[in-house]
Short mmCIF file of C-alpha atoms in Angstrom, two decimals:
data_model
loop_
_atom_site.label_atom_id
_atom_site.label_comp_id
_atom_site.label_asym_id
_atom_site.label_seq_id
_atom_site.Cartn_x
_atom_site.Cartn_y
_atom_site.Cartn_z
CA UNK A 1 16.47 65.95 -6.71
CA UNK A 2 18.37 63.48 -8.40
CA UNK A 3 21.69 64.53 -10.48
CA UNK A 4 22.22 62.87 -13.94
CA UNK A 5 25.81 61.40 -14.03
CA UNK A 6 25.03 61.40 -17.95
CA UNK A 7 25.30 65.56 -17.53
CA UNK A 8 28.91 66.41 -18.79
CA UNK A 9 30.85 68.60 -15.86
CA UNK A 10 34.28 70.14 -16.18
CA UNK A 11 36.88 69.18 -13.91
CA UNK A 12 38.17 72.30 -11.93
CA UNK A 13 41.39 71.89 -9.37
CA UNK A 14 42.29 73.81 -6.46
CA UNK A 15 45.60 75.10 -5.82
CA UNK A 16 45.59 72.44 -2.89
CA UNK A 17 44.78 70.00 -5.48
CA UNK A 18 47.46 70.85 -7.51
CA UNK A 19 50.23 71.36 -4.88
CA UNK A 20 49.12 67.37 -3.76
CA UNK A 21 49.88 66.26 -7.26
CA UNK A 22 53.10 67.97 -7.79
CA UNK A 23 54.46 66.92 -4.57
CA UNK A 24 53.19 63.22 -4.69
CA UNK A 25 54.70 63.00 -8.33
CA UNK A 26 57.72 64.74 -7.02
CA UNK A 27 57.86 61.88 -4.59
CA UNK A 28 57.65 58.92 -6.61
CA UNK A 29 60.06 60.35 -9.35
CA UNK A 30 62.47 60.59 -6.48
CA UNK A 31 61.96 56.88 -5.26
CA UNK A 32 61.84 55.46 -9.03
CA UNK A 33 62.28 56.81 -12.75
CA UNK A 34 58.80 57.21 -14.20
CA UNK A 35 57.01 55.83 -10.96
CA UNK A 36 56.30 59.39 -10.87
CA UNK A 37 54.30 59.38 -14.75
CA UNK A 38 52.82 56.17 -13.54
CA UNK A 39 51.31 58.23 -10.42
CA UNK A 40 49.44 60.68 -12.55
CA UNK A 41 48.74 58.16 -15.49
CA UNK A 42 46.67 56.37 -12.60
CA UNK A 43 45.30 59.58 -11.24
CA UNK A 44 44.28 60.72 -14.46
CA UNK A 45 42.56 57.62 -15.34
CA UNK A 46 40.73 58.34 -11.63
CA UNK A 47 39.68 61.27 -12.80
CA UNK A 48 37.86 59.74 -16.02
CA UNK A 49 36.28 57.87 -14.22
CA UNK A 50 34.71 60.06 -11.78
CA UNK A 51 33.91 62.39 -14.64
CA UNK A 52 31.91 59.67 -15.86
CA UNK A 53 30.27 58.26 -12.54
CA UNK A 54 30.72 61.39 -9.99
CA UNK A 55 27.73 60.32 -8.57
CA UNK A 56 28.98 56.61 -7.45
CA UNK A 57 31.61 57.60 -5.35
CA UNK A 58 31.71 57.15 -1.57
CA UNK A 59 30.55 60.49 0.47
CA UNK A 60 33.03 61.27 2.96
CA UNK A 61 31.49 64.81 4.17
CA UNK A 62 28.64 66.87 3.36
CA UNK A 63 29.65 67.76 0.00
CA UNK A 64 32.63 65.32 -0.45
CA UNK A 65 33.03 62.94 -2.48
CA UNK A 66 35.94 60.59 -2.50
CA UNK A 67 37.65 58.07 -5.06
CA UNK A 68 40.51 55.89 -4.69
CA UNK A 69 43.35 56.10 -6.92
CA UNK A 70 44.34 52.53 -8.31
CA UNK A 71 47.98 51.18 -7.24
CA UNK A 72 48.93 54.08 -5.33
CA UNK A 73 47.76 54.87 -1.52
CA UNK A 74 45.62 58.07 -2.29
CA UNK A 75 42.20 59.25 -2.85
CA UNK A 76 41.02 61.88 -4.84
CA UNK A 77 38.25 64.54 -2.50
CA UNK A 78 35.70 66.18 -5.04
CA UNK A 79 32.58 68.16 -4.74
CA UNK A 80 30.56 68.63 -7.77
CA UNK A 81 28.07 71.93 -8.49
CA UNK A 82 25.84 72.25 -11.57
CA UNK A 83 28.29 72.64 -14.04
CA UNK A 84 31.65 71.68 -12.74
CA UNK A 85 33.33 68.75 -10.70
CA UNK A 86 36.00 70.29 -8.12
CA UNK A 87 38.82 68.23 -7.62
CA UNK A 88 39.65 69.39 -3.98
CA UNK A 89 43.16 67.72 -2.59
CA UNK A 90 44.51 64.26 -3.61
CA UNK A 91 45.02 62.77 0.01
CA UNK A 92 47.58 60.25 1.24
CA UNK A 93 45.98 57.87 2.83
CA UNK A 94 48.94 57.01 5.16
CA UNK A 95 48.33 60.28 6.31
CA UNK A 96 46.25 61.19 9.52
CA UNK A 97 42.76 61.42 8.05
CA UNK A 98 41.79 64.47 10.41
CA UNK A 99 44.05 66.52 7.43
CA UNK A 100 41.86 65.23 4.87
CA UNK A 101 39.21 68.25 4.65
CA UNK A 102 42.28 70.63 5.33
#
């Protein structure tokens, strides 16, 4: 059965999620002054757009989905279920990819 990307789905994070963002952002703030708010002003507009085309994006696994964050070197793993999109981890990809799934 086909899904309909047109079907509105909340975004829901995990605590992994979460913990990814805070120490990414953590991360950048520490390297530059607002490279930090520039991290999650590009993740957020990531996750617009998968809220809007969740269906589009690359699977990586089963029920993974993935989507790249613009300028920075992560990507954002997501499963979706009828009513909600779950925002799983936001991966480094300089990391090794075996801790992706994690």
């Amino acid at each position: 059965m086909l899904e309909k990307a047109s079907m509105k789905r909340n975004l829901k994070f995990t605590f992994r999620a979460n913990i990814d963002t805070i120490v990414a952002y953590e991360f950048y703030e520490s390297r530059r002054k607002n490279l930090g708010e520039l991290f999650l002003d590009e993740l957020d507009n990531c996750y617009q757009s998968i809220v809007l085309n969740y269906t589009t994006y690359k699977v990586v696994h089963t029920i993974y989905r993935q989507a790249v964050v613009k300028k920075f070197p992560f990507v954002v793993l997501y499963s979706v279920d009828e009513k909600d999109i779950i925002i799983t981890a936001i991966f480094n990809t300089t990391k090794n990819p075996k801790k992706k799934l994690r």
